[in-house]
GROMACS .gro file of C-alpha atoms in nm:
model
  268
    1MET     CA    1  -4.172  -0.541  -1.121
    2GLY     CA    2  -4.005  -0.207  -1.075
    3GLN     CA    3  -4.180  -0.148  -0.746
    4LEU     CA    4  -4.061  -0.490  -0.629
    5VAL     CA    5  -3.699  -0.388  -0.688
    6ALA     CA    6  -3.750  -0.046  -0.530
    7ASP     CA    7  -3.906  -0.190  -0.214
    8TRP     CA    8  -3.629  -0.448  -0.177
    9MET     CA    9  -3.357  -0.188  -0.229
   10GLN     CA   10  -3.509   0.054   0.021
   11ALA     CA   11  -3.555  -0.218   0.283
   12LYS     CA   12  -3.195  -0.337   0.248
   13ALA     CA   13  -3.057   0.015   0.269
   14ASP     CA   14  -3.261   0.090   0.581
   15ASP     CA   15  -3.134  -0.225   0.750
   16LEU     CA   16  -2.768  -0.201   0.646
   17LEU     CA   17  -2.711   0.170   0.703
   18ALA     CA   18  -2.894   0.220   1.032
   19ASN     CA   19  -2.576   0.173   1.238
   20VAL     CA   20  -2.323   0.335   1.004
   21PHE     CA   21  -2.176   0.643   1.170
   22GLY     CA   22  -1.963   0.931   1.047
   23TYR     CA   23  -1.979   1.292   0.934
   24SER     CA   24  -2.057   1.279   0.561
   25ALA     CA   25  -2.262   1.047   0.336
   26LEU     CA   26  -2.306   1.050  -0.042
   27GLN     CA   27  -2.564   0.886  -0.270
   28LEU     CA   28  -2.500   0.883  -0.645
   29GLY     CA   29  -2.829   0.860  -0.832
   30LEU     CA   30  -3.200   0.790  -0.773
   31PRO     CA   31  -3.287   1.105  -0.575
   32ASP     CA   32  -3.651   0.997  -0.544
   33TYR     CA   33  -3.536   0.718  -0.313
   34ASP     CA   34  -3.360   0.842  -0.002
   35LEU     CA   35  -3.156   0.535   0.081
   36MET     CA   36  -3.000   0.722   0.374
   37ARG     CA   37  -3.325   0.800   0.556
   38LYS     CA   38  -3.252   0.556   0.842
   39ASN     CA   39  -2.889   0.660   0.870
   40ARG     CA   40  -2.787   0.902   1.144
   41ILE     CA   41  -2.505   1.079   0.962
   42ARG     CA   42  -2.580   1.449   0.969
   43THR     CA   43  -2.440   1.564   0.634
   44LYS     CA   44  -2.609   1.376   0.348
   45VAL     CA   45  -2.570   1.460  -0.021
   46ILE     CA   46  -2.752   1.315  -0.322
   47LEU     CA   47  -2.601   1.378  -0.666
   48THR     CA   48  -2.823   1.368  -0.976
   49GLN     CA   49  -2.761   1.407  -1.346
   50ASP     CA   50  -2.904   1.754  -1.395
   51ASP     CA   51  -2.818   1.935  -1.078
   52LEU     CA   52  -2.737   1.883  -0.714
   53ASN     CA   53  -2.965   1.839  -0.424
   54HIS     CA   54  -2.995   2.149  -0.206
   55ARG     CA   55  -2.768   1.980   0.050
   56ASN     CA   56  -2.445   2.061  -0.134
   57PRO     CA   57  -2.116   2.001   0.048
   58ALA     CA   58  -1.895   2.293   0.133
   59PRO     CA   59  -1.643   2.371  -0.144
   60THR     CA   60  -1.279   2.294  -0.085
   61ASP     CA   61  -1.011   2.559  -0.046
   62THR     CA   62  -0.855   2.478  -0.383
   63GLU     CA   63  -1.177   2.465  -0.584
   64GLU     CA   64  -1.476   2.694  -0.524
   65GLU     CA   65  -1.681   2.568  -0.817
   66SER     CA   66  -2.002   2.377  -0.756
   67ILE     CA   67  -2.006   2.005  -0.810
   68SER     CA   68  -2.103   1.900  -1.160
   69THR     CA   69  -2.280   1.573  -1.228
   70GLU     CA   70  -2.310   1.596  -1.605
   71ASP     CA   71  -2.070   1.302  -1.633
   72LEU     CA   72  -2.314   1.069  -1.458
   73PRO     CA   73  -2.565   0.982  -1.735
   74TYR     CA   74  -2.777   0.736  -1.544
   75GLN     CA   75  -3.080   0.912  -1.401
   76LYS     CA   76  -3.330   0.872  -1.687
   77GLU     CA   77  -3.230   0.513  -1.756
   78LEU     CA   78  -3.275   0.412  -1.393
   79GLU     CA   79  -3.614   0.580  -1.360
   80ALA     CA   80  -3.753   0.355  -1.633
   81ILE     CA   81  -3.749   0.041  -1.422
   82TYR     CA   82  -3.930   0.209  -1.133
   83TYR     CA   83  -4.191   0.412  -1.319
   84GLN     CA   84  -4.235   0.159  -1.605
   85ARG     CA   85  -4.182   0.427  -1.869
   86LYS     CA   86  -4.174   0.285  -2.220
   87ASP     CA   87  -4.067   0.607  -2.393
   88ILE     CA   88  -3.711   0.601  -2.257
   89PRO     CA   89  -3.468   0.406  -2.476
   90PRO     CA   90  -3.191   0.211  -2.306
   91SER     CA   91  -2.857   0.382  -2.284
   92ASP     CA   92  -2.590   0.280  -2.533
   93SER     CA   93  -2.230   0.294  -2.417
   94SER     CA   94  -2.107   0.308  -2.779
   95ASN     CA   95  -2.254   0.658  -2.819
   96LYS     CA   96  -2.075   0.796  -2.516
   97ASN     CA   97  -1.754   0.985  -2.552
   98PRO     CA   98  -1.475   0.818  -2.352
   99GLU     CA   99  -1.297   1.153  -2.320
  100ASP     CA  100  -1.591   1.294  -2.123
  101ALA     CA  101  -1.582   0.998  -1.889
  102ASN     CA  102  -1.212   1.048  -1.825
  103GLN     CA  103  -1.290   1.394  -1.684
  104LEU     CA  104  -1.492   1.255  -1.395
  105HIS     CA  105  -1.397   1.422  -1.069
  106LEU     CA  106  -1.614   1.442  -0.760
  107ASN     CA  107  -1.564   1.768  -0.576
  108TYR     CA  108  -1.451   1.602  -0.256
  109GLU     CA  109  -1.112   1.592  -0.092
  110ASN     CA  110  -0.927   1.265  -0.057
  111GLU     CA  111  -1.066   1.047   0.222
  112SER     CA  112  -1.342   1.286   0.325
  113VAL     CA  113  -1.663   1.077   0.303
  114ASP     CA  114  -1.776   0.807   0.546
  115LEU     CA  115  -2.049   0.644   0.337
  116VAL     CA  116  -2.110   0.614  -0.040
  117ILE     CA  117  -2.414   0.448  -0.202
  118LEU     CA  118  -2.425   0.347  -0.570
  119PRO     CA  119  -2.784   0.242  -0.656
  120PHE     CA  120  -2.739   0.075  -0.998
  121THR     CA  121  -2.494   0.352  -1.088
  122LEU     CA  122  -2.210   0.131  -1.213
  123ASP     CA  123  -2.446  -0.037  -1.461
  124CYS     CA  124  -2.539   0.292  -1.629
  125TYR     CA  125  -2.206   0.473  -1.625
  126ALA     CA  126  -1.982   0.454  -1.932
  127GLN     CA  127  -1.663   0.395  -1.729
  128PRO     CA  128  -1.776   0.207  -1.417
  129HIS     CA  129  -1.428   0.106  -1.302
  130GLN     CA  130  -1.311   0.466  -1.312
  131LEU     CA  131  -1.615   0.575  -1.115
  132LEU     CA  132  -1.533   0.313  -0.855
  133ARG     CA  133  -1.177   0.443  -0.833
  134GLU     CA  134  -1.308   0.794  -0.774
  135VAL     CA  135  -1.532   0.663  -0.497
  136GLU     CA  136  -1.233   0.486  -0.342
  137ARG     CA  137  -1.041   0.813  -0.348
  138ILE     CA  138  -1.298   1.015  -0.153
  139LEU     CA  139  -1.392   0.737   0.089
  140LEU     CA  140  -1.232   0.740   0.433
  141HIS     CA  141  -1.036   0.451   0.573
  142GLU     CA  142  -1.290   0.213   0.730
  143GLY     CA  143  -1.560   0.391   0.529
  144ARG     CA  144  -1.850   0.189   0.388
  145LEU     CA  145  -1.955   0.143   0.025
  146LEU     CA  146  -2.297   0.003  -0.069
  147ILE     CA  147  -2.356  -0.107  -0.430
  148PHE     CA  148  -2.680  -0.219  -0.595
  149GLY     CA  149  -2.670  -0.378  -0.940
  150PHE     CA  150  -2.845  -0.596  -1.197
  151ASN     CA  151  -2.747  -0.958  -1.252
  152PRO     CA  152  -2.710  -1.032  -1.626
  153TYR     CA  153  -2.738  -1.408  -1.562
  154SER     CA  154  -3.088  -1.400  -1.413
  155LEU     CA  155  -3.429  -1.470  -1.567
  156TRP     CA  156  -3.472  -1.098  -1.610
  157GLY     CA  157  -3.136  -1.071  -1.779
  158LEU     CA  158  -3.215  -1.356  -2.020
  159ARG     CA  159  -3.543  -1.197  -2.121
  160ASN     CA  160  -3.374  -0.862  -2.166
  161ARG     CA  161  -3.108  -1.025  -2.386
  162PHE     CA  162  -3.336  -1.221  -2.618
  163SER     CA  163  -3.643  -0.997  -2.619
  164ARG     CA  164  -3.723  -0.788  -2.924
  165PHE     CA  165  -3.768  -0.481  -2.709
  166PRO     CA  166  -3.534  -0.400  -2.417
  167TYR     CA  167  -3.696  -0.497  -2.091
  168LEU     CA  168  -3.457  -0.338  -1.844
  169PRO     CA  169  -3.325   0.020  -1.853
  170VAL     CA  170  -2.969  -0.114  -1.881
  171PRO     CA  171  -2.854  -0.345  -2.165
  172ASN     CA  172  -2.693  -0.673  -2.064
  173LYS     CA  173  -2.355  -0.570  -2.203
  174GLN     CA  174  -2.346  -0.280  -1.956
  175GLN     CA  175  -2.455  -0.475  -1.651
  176ILE     CA  176  -2.171  -0.545  -1.409
  177SER     CA  177  -2.200  -0.897  -1.273
  178LEU     CA  178  -2.163  -0.976  -0.905
  179GLN     CA  179  -1.832  -1.156  -0.956
  180LYS     CA  180  -1.682  -0.869  -1.154
  181THR     CA  181  -1.797  -0.622  -0.890
  182LYS     CA  182  -1.629  -0.828  -0.619
  183ASP     CA  183  -1.307  -0.851  -0.823
  184TRP     CA  184  -1.294  -0.475  -0.871
  185LEU     CA  185  -1.352  -0.413  -0.502
  186GLN     CA  186  -1.072  -0.649  -0.404
  187LEU     CA  187  -0.832  -0.478  -0.646
  188LEU     CA  188  -0.908  -0.147  -0.473
  189SER     CA  189  -0.838  -0.295  -0.126
  190PHE     CA  190  -1.203  -0.317  -0.021
  191GLU     CA  191  -1.311  -0.586   0.220
  192ILE     CA  192  -1.653  -0.731   0.135
  193ASP     CA  193  -1.847  -0.803   0.453
  194ARG     CA  194  -2.191  -0.895   0.317
  195GLY     CA  195  -2.402  -0.929   0.003
  196GLN     CA  196  -2.718  -1.086  -0.134
  197LEU     CA  197  -2.909  -1.161  -0.453
  198ALA     CA  198  -3.287  -1.122  -0.474
  199CYS     CA  199  -3.589  -1.113  -0.707
  200TYR     CA  200  -3.587  -1.468  -0.842
  201GLU     CA  201  -3.933  -1.442  -1.000
  202PRO     CA  202  -3.978  -1.431  -1.379
  203ALA     CA  203  -3.979  -1.089  -1.542
  204LEU     CA  204  -4.352  -1.010  -1.529
  205MET     CA  205  -4.515  -0.669  -1.530
  206SER     CA  206  -4.835  -0.773  -1.352
  207SER     CA  207  -4.830  -0.776  -0.973
  208ARG     CA  208  -5.094  -1.048  -0.984
  209TRP     CA  209  -4.866  -1.286  -1.172
  210LEU     CA  210  -4.567  -1.189  -0.963
  211SER     CA  211  -4.752  -1.290  -0.649
  212LYS     CA  212  -4.813  -1.636  -0.798
  213PHE     CA  213  -4.438  -1.688  -0.841
  214ALA     CA  214  -4.349  -1.558  -0.494
  215PHE     CA  215  -4.245  -1.910  -0.393
  216MET     CA  216  -3.947  -1.882  -0.631
  217ASN     CA  217  -3.817  -1.582  -0.438
  218LYS     CA  218  -3.841  -1.772  -0.110
  219ALA     CA  219  -3.655  -2.077  -0.242
  220GLY     CA  220  -3.409  -1.888  -0.460
  221ASN     CA  221  -3.135  -1.849  -0.202
  222ARG     CA  222  -3.128  -2.225  -0.153
  223TRP     CA  223  -3.186  -2.379  -0.495
  224TRP     CA  224  -3.056  -2.121  -0.743
  225PRO     CA  225  -2.862  -1.860  -0.540
  226LEU     CA  226  -2.684  -1.702  -0.839
  227ALA     CA  227  -2.998  -1.641  -1.047
  228GLY     CA  228  -3.133  -1.337  -0.862
  229ALA     CA  229  -3.223  -1.041  -1.082
  230VAL     CA  230  -3.061  -0.782  -0.854
  231PHE     CA  231  -2.792  -0.786  -0.589
  232TYR     CA  232  -2.622  -0.571  -0.332
  233VAL     CA  233  -2.263  -0.570  -0.207
  234SER     CA  234  -2.147  -0.398   0.110
  235ALA     CA  235  -1.774  -0.333   0.147
  236ILE     CA  236  -1.536  -0.151   0.379
  237LYS     CA  237  -1.230   0.037   0.261
  238ARG     CA  238  -0.904  -0.096   0.401
  239HIS     CA  239  -0.547   0.024   0.374
  240ALA     CA  240  -0.273  -0.223   0.291
  241ASN     CA  241  -0.029  -0.191   0.582
  242PRO     CA  242   0.334  -0.283   0.510
  243ASN     CA  243   0.493  -0.546   0.733
  244LEU     CA  244   0.800  -0.440   0.929
  245VAL     CA  245   1.081  -0.691   0.890
  246GLY     CA  246   1.354  -0.505   1.081
  247ALA     CA  247   1.701  -0.404   0.968
  248VAL     CA  248   1.858  -0.608   0.693
  249ASN     CA  249   2.202  -0.752   0.774
  250PHE     CA  250   2.438  -0.694   0.483
  251LYS     CA  251   2.749  -0.839   0.654
  252LYS     CA  252   2.917  -1.121   0.474
  253PRO     CA  253   2.907  -1.447   0.666
  254LYS     CA  254   3.234  -1.565   0.811
  255LYS     CA  255   3.401  -1.852   0.636
  256ALA     CA  256   3.396  -2.174   0.829
  257LEU     CA  257   3.732  -2.335   0.913
  258LYS     CA  258   3.808  -2.638   0.705
  259PRO     CA  259   3.966  -2.941   0.879
  260ALA     CA  260   4.328  -3.003   0.776
  261ILE     CA  261   4.535  -3.323   0.785
  262VAL     CA  262   4.851  -3.284   0.999
  263ALA     CA  263   5.138  -3.534   0.974
  264THR     CA  264   5.252  -3.685   1.304
  265LYS     CA  265   5.579  -3.868   1.385
  266ASN     CA  266   5.581  -4.225   1.511
  267LYS     CA  267   5.732  -4.225   1.860
  268PHE     CA  268   5.793  -4.599   1.872
   0.00000   0.00000   0.00000
């Protein structure tokens, strides 16, 4: 099941990012999957939980410290779904200190990145909306944002909710639904240009049984389009441009002349 999600995510990233151009690209999480491999941007950075990839960006003039990713506690949780590791407990947002999340700051200048990829990152971060705001800050105007996430209203989500043992690396209460993701993007002036749900099969660990339910994945977009286990959203950052209305006329309007009755003499 995990390999099914990984293959779908990699295929979508290869197709969507092949023609995205710019000077700098950033991927937050899942360093074992280079989602930017088909992209032709020269400077590519992947941030992990423990340390940075060797392709660190150049420090800014105001801050020479290296980028810290200790505030992104998602790496171990996300690896569970791909490597099928049973020894990793699901993350619990109640045990995370909100004060640590408030200190999130990516070591990038404002509007300095052309492409940002969040592979299931919002689902595992304690303050997903704040992380999205930080991404909006560093993303250039007309820059692209690609988000992958779990759908809590899918067959996988239902099994994860009612199962005795957690089935997915992210609890349902932490999963950001597609509609909520779209609402957050619109609040931050992003324009959504495409998206898709996938993986409509039941949550089965055996590849043999998954192949028997492959017909559900083919018919899912038509018969139950909102029940996909995972989704992606691609958005472009826009700036709200004010409308010019011209100079405002503050002159008081002239009073209109009122007709008056004038007495006339009878000449007869």
